[in-house]
mmCIF file of C-alpha atoms in Angstrom:
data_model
loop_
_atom_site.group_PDB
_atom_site.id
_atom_site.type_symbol
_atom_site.label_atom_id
_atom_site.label_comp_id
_atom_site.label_asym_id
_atom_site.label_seq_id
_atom_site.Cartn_x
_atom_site.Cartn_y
_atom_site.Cartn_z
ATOM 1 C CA UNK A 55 108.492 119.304 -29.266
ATOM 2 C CA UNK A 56 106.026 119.989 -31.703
ATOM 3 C CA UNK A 57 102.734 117.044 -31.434
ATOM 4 C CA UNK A 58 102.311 117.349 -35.105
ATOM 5 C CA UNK A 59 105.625 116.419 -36.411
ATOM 6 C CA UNK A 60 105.796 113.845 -32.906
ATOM 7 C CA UNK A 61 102.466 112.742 -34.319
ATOM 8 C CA UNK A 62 103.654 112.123 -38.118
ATOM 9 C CA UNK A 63 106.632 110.177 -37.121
ATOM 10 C CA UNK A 64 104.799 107.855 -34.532
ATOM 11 C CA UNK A 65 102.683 106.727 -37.746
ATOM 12 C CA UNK A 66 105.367 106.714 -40.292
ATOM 13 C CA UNK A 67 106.974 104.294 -37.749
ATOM 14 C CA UNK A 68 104.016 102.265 -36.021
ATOM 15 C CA UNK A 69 100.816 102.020 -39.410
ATOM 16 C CA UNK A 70 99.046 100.453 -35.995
ATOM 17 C CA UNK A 71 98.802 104.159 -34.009
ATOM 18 C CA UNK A 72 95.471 105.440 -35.494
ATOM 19 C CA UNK A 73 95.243 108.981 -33.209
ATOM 20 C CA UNK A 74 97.643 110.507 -30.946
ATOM 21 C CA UNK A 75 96.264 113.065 -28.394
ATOM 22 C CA UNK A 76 98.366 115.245 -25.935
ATOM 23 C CA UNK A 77 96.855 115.416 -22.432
ATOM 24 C CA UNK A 78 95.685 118.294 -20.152
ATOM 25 C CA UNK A 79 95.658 118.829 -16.382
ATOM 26 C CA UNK A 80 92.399 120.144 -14.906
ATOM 27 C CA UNK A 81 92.916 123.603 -16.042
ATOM 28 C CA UNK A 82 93.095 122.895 -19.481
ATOM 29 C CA UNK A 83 96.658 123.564 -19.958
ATOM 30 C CA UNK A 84 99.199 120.928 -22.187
ATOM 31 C CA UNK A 85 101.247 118.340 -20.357
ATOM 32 C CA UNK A 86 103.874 116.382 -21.314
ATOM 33 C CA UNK A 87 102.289 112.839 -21.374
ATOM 34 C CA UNK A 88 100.267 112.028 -24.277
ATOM 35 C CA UNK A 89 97.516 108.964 -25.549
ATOM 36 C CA UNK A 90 98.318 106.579 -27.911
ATOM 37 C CA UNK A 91 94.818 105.449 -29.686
ATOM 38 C CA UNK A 92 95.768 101.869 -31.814
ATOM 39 C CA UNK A 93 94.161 99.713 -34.160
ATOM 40 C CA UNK A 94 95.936 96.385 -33.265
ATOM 41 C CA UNK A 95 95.107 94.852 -29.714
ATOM 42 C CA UNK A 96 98.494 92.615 -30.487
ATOM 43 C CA UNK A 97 100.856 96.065 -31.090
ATOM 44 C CA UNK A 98 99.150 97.209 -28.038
ATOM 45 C CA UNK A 99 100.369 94.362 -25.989
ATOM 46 C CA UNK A 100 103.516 94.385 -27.429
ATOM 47 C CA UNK A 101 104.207 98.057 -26.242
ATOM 48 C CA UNK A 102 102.843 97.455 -22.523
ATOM 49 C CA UNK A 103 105.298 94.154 -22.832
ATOM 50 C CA UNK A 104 108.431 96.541 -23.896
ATOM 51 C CA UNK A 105 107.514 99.650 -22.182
ATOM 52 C CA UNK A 106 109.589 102.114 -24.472
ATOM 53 C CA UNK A 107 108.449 103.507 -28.279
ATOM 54 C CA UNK A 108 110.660 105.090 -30.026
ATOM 55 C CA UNK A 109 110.193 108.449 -31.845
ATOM 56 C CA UNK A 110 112.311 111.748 -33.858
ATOM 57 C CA UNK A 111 115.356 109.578 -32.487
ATOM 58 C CA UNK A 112 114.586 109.148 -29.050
ATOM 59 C CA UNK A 113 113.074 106.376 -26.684
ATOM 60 C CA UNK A 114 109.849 106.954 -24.458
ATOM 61 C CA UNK A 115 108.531 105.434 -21.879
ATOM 62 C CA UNK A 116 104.796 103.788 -21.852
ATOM 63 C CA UNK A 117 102.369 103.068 -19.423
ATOM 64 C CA UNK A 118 99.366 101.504 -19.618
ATOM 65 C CA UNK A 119 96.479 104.066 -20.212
ATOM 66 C CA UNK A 120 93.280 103.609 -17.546
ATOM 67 C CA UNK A 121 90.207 105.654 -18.305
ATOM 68 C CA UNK A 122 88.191 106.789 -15.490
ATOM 69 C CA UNK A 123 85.207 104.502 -15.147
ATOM 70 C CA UNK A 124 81.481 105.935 -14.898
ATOM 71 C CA UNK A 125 80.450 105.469 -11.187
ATOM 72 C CA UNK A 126 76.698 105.246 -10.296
ATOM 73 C CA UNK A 127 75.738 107.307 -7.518
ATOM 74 C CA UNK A 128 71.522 106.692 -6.325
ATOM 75 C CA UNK A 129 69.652 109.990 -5.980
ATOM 76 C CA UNK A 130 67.709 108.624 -3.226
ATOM 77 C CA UNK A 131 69.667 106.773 -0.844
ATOM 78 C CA UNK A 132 73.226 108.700 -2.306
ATOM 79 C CA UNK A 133 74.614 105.097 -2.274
ATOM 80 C CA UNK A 134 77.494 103.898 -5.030
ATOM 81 C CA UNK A 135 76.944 101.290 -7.523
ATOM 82 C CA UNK A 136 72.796 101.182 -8.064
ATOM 83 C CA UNK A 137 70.156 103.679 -9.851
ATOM 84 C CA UNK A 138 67.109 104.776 -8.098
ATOM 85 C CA UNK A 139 65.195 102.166 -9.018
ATOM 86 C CA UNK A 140 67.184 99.498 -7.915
ATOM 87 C CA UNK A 141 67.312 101.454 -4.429
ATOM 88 C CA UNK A 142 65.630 99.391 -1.563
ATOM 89 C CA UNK A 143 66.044 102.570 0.985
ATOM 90 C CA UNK A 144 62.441 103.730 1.977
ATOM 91 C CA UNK A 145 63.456 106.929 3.080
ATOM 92 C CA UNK A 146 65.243 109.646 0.974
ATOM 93 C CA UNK A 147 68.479 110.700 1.852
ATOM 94 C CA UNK A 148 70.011 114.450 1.653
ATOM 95 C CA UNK A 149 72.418 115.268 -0.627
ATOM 96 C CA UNK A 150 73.631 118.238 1.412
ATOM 97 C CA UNK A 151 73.821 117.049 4.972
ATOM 98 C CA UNK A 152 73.154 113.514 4.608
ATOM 99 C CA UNK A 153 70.308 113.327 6.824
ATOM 100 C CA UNK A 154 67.038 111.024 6.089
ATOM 101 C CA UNK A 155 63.856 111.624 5.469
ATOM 102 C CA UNK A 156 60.326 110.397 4.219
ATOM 103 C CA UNK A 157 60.325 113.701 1.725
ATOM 104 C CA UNK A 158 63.136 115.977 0.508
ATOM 105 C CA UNK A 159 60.612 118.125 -0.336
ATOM 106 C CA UNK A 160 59.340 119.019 3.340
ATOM 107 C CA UNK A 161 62.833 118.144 4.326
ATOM 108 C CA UNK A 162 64.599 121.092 6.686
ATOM 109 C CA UNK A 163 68.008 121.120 5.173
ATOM 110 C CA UNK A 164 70.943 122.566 7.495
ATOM 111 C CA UNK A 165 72.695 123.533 4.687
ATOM 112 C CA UNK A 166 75.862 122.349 6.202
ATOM 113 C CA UNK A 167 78.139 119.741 3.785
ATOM 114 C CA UNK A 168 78.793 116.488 5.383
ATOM 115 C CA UNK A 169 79.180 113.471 2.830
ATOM 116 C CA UNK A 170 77.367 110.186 3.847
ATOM 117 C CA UNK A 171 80.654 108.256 2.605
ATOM 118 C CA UNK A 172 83.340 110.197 4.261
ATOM 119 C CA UNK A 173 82.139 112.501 6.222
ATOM 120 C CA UNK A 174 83.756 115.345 4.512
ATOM 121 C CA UNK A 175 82.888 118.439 3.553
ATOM 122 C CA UNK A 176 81.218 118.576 0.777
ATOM 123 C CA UNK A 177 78.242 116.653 -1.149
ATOM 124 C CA UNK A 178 77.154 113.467 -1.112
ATOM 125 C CA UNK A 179 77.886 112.701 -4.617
ATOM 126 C CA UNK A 180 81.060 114.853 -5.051
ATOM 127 C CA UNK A 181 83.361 113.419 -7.301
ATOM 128 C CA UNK A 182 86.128 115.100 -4.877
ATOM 129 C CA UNK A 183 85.140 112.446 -2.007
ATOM 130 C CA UNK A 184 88.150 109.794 -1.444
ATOM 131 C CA UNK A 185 85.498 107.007 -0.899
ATOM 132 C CA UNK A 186 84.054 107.859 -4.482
ATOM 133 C CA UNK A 187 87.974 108.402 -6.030
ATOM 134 C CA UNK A 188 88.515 104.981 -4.469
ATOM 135 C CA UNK A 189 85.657 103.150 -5.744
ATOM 136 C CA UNK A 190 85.965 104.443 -9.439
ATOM 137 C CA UNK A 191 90.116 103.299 -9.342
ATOM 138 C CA UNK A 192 88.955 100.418 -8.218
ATOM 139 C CA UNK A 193 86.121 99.644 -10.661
ATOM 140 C CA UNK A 194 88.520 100.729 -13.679
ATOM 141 C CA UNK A 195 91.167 98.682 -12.473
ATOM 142 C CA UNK A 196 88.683 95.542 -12.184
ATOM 143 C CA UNK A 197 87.667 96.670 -16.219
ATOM 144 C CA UNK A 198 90.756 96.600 -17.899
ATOM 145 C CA UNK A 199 91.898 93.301 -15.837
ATOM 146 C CA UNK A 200 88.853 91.479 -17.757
ATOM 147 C CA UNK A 201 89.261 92.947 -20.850
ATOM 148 C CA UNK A 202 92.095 90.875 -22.372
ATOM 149 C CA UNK A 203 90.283 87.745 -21.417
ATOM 150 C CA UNK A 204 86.694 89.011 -23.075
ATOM 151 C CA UNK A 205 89.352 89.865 -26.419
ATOM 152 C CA UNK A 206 90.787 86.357 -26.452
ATOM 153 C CA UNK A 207 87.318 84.985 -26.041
ATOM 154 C CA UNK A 208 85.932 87.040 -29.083
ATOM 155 C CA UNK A 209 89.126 86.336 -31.459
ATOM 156 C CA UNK A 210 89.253 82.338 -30.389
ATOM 157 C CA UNK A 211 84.763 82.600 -31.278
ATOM 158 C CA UNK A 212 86.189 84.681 -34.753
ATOM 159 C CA UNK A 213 88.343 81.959 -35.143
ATOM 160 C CA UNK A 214 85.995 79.014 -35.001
ATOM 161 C CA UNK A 215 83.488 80.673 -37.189
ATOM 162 C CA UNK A 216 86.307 81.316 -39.810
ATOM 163 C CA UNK A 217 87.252 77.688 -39.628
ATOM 164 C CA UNK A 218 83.786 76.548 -40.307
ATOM 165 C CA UNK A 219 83.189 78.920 -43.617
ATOM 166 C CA UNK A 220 82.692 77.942 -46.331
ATOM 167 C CA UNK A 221 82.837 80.775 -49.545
ATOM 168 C CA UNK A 222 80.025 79.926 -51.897
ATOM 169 C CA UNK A 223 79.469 82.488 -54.702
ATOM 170 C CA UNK A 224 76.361 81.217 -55.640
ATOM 171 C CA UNK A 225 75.297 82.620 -52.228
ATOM 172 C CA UNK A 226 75.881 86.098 -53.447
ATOM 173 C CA UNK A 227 74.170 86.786 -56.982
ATOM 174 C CA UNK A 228 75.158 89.978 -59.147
ATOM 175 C CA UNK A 229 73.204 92.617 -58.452
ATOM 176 C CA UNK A 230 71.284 94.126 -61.066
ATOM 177 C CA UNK A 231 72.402 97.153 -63.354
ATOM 178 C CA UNK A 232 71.888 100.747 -62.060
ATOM 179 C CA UNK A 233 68.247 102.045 -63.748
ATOM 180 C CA UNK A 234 69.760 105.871 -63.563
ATOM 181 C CA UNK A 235 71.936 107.279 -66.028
ATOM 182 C CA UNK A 236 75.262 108.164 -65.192
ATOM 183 C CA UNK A 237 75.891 111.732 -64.212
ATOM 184 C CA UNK A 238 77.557 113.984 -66.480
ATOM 185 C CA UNK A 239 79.596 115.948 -64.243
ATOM 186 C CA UNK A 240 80.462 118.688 -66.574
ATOM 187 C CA UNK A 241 76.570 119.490 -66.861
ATOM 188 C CA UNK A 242 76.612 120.031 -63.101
ATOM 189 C CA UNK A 243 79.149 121.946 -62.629
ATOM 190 C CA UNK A 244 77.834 124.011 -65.095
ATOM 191 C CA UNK A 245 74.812 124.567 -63.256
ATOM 192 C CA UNK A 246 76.987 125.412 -60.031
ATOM 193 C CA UNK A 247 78.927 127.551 -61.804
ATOM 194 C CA UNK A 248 75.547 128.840 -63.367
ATOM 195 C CA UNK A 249 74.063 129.299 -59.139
ATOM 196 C CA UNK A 250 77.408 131.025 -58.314
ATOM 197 C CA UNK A 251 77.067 133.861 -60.686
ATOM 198 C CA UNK A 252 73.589 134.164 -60.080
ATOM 199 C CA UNK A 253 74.270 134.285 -56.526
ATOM 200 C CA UNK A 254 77.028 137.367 -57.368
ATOM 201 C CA UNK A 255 74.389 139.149 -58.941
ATOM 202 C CA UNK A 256 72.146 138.699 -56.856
ATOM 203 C CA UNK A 257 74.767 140.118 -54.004
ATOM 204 C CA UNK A 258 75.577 143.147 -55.981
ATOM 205 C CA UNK A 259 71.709 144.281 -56.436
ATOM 206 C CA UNK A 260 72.019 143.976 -52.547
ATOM 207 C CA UNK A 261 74.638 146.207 -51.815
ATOM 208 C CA UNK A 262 72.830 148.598 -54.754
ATOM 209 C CA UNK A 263 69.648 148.378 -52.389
ATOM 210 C CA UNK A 264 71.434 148.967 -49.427
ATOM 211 C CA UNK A 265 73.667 151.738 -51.095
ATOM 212 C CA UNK A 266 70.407 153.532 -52.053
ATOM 213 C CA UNK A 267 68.693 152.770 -48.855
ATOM 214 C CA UNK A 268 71.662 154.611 -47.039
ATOM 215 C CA UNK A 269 71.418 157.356 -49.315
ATOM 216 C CA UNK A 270 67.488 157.664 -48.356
ATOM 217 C CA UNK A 271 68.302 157.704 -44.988
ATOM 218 C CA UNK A 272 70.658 160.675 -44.709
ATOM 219 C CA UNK A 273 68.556 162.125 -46.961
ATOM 220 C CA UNK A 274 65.415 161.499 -44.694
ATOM 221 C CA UNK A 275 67.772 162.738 -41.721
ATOM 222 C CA UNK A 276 68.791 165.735 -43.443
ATOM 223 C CA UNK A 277 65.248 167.357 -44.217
ATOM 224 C CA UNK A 278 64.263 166.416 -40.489
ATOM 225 C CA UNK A 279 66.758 168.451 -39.615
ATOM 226 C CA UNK A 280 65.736 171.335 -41.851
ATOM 227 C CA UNK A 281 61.818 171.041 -41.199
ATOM 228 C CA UNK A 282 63.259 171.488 -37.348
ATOM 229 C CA UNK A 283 64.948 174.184 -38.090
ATOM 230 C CA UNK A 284 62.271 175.743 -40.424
ATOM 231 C CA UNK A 285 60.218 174.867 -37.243
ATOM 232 C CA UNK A 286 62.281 177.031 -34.612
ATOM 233 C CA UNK A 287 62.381 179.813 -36.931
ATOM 234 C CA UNK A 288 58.502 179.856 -37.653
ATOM 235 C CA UNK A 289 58.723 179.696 -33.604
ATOM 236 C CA UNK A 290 60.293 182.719 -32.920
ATOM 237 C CA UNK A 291 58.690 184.864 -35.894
ATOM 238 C CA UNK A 292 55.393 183.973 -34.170
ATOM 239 C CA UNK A 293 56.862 185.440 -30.804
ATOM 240 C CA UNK A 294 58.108 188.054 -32.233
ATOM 241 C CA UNK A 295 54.791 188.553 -33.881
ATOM 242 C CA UNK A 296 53.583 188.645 -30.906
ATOM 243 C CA UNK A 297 55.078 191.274 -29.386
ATOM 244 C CA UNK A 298 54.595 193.367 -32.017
ATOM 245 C CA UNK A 299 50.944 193.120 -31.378
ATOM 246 C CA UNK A 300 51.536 193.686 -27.909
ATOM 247 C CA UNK A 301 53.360 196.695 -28.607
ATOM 248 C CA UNK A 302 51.229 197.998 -30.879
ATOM 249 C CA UNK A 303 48.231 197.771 -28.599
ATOM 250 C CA UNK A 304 50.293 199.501 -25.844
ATOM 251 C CA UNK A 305 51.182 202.251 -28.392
ATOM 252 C CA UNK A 306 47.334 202.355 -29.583
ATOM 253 C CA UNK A 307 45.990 202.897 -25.659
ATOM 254 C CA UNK A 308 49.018 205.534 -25.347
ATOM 255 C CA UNK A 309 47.581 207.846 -28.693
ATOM 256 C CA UNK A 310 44.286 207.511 -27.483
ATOM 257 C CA UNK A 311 44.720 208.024 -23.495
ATOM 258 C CA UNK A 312 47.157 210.268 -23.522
ATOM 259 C CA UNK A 313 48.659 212.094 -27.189
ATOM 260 C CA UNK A 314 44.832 212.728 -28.611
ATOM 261 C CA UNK A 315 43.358 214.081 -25.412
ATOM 262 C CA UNK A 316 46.522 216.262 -25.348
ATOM 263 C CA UNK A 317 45.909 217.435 -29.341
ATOM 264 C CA UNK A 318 42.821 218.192 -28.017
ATOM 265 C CA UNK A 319 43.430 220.280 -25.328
ATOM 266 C CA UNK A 320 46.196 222.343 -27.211
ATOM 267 C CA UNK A 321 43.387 222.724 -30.246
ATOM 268 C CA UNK A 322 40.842 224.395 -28.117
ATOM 269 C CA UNK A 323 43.448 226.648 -26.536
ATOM 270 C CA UNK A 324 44.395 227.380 -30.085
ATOM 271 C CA UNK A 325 40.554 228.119 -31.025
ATOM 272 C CA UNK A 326 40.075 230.708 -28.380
ATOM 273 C CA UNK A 327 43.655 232.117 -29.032
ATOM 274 C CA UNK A 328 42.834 232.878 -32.397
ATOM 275 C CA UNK A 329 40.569 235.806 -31.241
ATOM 276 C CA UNK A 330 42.032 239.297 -31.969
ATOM 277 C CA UNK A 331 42.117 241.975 -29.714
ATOM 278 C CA UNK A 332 38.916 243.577 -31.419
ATOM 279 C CA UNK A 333 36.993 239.895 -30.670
ATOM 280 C CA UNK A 334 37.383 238.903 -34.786
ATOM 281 C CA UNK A 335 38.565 235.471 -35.130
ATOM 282 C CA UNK A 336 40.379 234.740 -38.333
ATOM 283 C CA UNK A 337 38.600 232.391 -40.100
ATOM 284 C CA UNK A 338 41.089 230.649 -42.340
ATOM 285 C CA UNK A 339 42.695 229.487 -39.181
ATOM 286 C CA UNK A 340 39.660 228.454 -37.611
ATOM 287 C CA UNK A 341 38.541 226.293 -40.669
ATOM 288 C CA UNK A 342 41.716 224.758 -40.278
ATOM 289 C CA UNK A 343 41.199 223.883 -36.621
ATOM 290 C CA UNK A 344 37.421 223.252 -36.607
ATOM 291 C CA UNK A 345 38.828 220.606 -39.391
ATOM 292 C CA UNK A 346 41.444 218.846 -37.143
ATOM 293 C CA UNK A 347 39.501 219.210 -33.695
ATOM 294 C CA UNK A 348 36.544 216.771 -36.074
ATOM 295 C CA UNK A 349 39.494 214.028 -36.743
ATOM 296 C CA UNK A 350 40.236 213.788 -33.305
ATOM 297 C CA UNK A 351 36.945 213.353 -32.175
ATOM 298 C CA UNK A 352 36.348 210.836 -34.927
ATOM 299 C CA UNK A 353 39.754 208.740 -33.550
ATOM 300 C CA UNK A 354 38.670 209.090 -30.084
ATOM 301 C CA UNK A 355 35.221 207.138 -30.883
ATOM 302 C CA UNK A 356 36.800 204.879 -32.012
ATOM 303 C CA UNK A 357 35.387 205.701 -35.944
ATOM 304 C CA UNK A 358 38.663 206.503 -37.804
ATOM 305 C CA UNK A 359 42.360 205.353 -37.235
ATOM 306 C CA UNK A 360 44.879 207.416 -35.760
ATOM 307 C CA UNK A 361 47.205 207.285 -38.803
#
């Protein structure tokens, strides 16, 4: 059955039910009884007289509805029915394994549950303890047993102070005239109309800004990732570079330890070669390698390249 149509009906039929609320079990889940909240103290009578409403054509029983009463438990002696304050107990009283003692503080709990009321296992000031359950049924019982008398004593007090009224208008002067203008209401709707749009624009230069901040940011992103790149490749030129130099030094070292000693050798053999038979040299061809035999001695001090 649906609680909303249940719930219509029930006031179509009875003006008096103000609320109707469907009940839960401990985990929270939808049973089938539900709470009747009324605004008549006579209707409610009337239904714990007859025991049955009626409701989307059918007939349902009613019981009497008994809220669990608020039961004061003292967090120094764990006793029912007093606060601390009102506790004449000297010493203080553990929660845990119900033993006493002058301060909980320096108190060496066993850590073992045993209830002061029961015995049980759990804390003094479970709710689960029967002695506790008991007390509460009890005490809610002994609440809604004196309520119908304290309601009768109210109406019949209502009653005598309505008899004894007397209306007198001269009691109650006019009150004087409003010093504020009336409020045009087109003017301020206007205006809200007026903070609405401003508010649009206002939401649209946002997303702009945020549009263009996005753009700035893959833009920022995108040169980071080209300066890195720019970065690796300036990297490896320099290591490259590097061996180059390295290389070139190695092929320096080899020209001068090894190729120009060599030239130098094979010039001198080709100086004395160049002696004919008769002892004449020809002297074209020593020109040429008096010339070249001065170059290498220039590159092997060091004074002139080797290219």
């Amino acid at each position: 059955m649906d609680i909303k149509e249940f719930s219509d009906d029930l006031k179509t039929i009875h003006p008096e039910i103000h609320n109707v609320i469907r009940l839960k079990n401990k985990f929270q889940n939808d049973i089938k009884l539900v709470k009747l909240e009324l605004l008549s103290n006579t209707f409610r009578e009337e239904l714990l007289k007859t025991g049955k409403i009626r409701a989307n054509g059918l007939i349902f029983d009613i019981d009497e509805y008994l809220s669990p009463a608020t039961v004061l438990i003292c967090t120094k002696c764990r006793g029912i029915g007093h606060f601390r304050r009102q506790c004449t107990q000297i010493d203080e009283t553990c929660n845990v394994c119900g033993h006493n003692c002058p301060d909980l503080r320096q108190h060496q709990c066993s850590n073992i549950n045993k209830c002061i009321h029961c015995d049980g296992n759990h804390l003094s000031n479970s709710i689960k303890c029967p002695v506790i359950k008991e007390f509460r049924a009890d005490l809610t019982k002994k609440l809604f047993s004196n309520k119908p008398a304290i309601l009768r004593h109210n109406n019949n007090n209502n009653n005598q102070e309505n008899q004894n009224y007397i209306h007198n208008t001269i009691d109650y002067p006019l009150l004087p005239l409003s010093q504020r203008p009336p409020t045009n209401n087109t003017s301020v709707m206007n205006k809200l109309d007026e903070v609405l749009i401003g508010m649009a624009k206002l939401n649209e230069s946002f997303e702009r800004i945020a549009k263009k901040q996005y753009e700035l940011e893959q833009f920022i992103n995108h040169k980071n990732e080209q300066d890195e790149y720019l970065l690796n490749k300036v990297e490896q030129l320099t290591l490259s570079n590097n061996d180059t130099k390295e290389n070139m030094i190695k092929n320096e070292k080899l020209i001068k330890n090894l190729i120009l000693p060599t030239l130098e050798l094979i010039s001198k053999f080709l100086y004395h070669s160049n002696l004919k038979a008769n002892g004449v040299d020809d002297a074209d061809f020593k020109c040429q390698i008096e010339t070249k035999r001065a170059l290498l001695d220039l590159v092997l001090t060091g004074k002139k390249d080797c290219i």
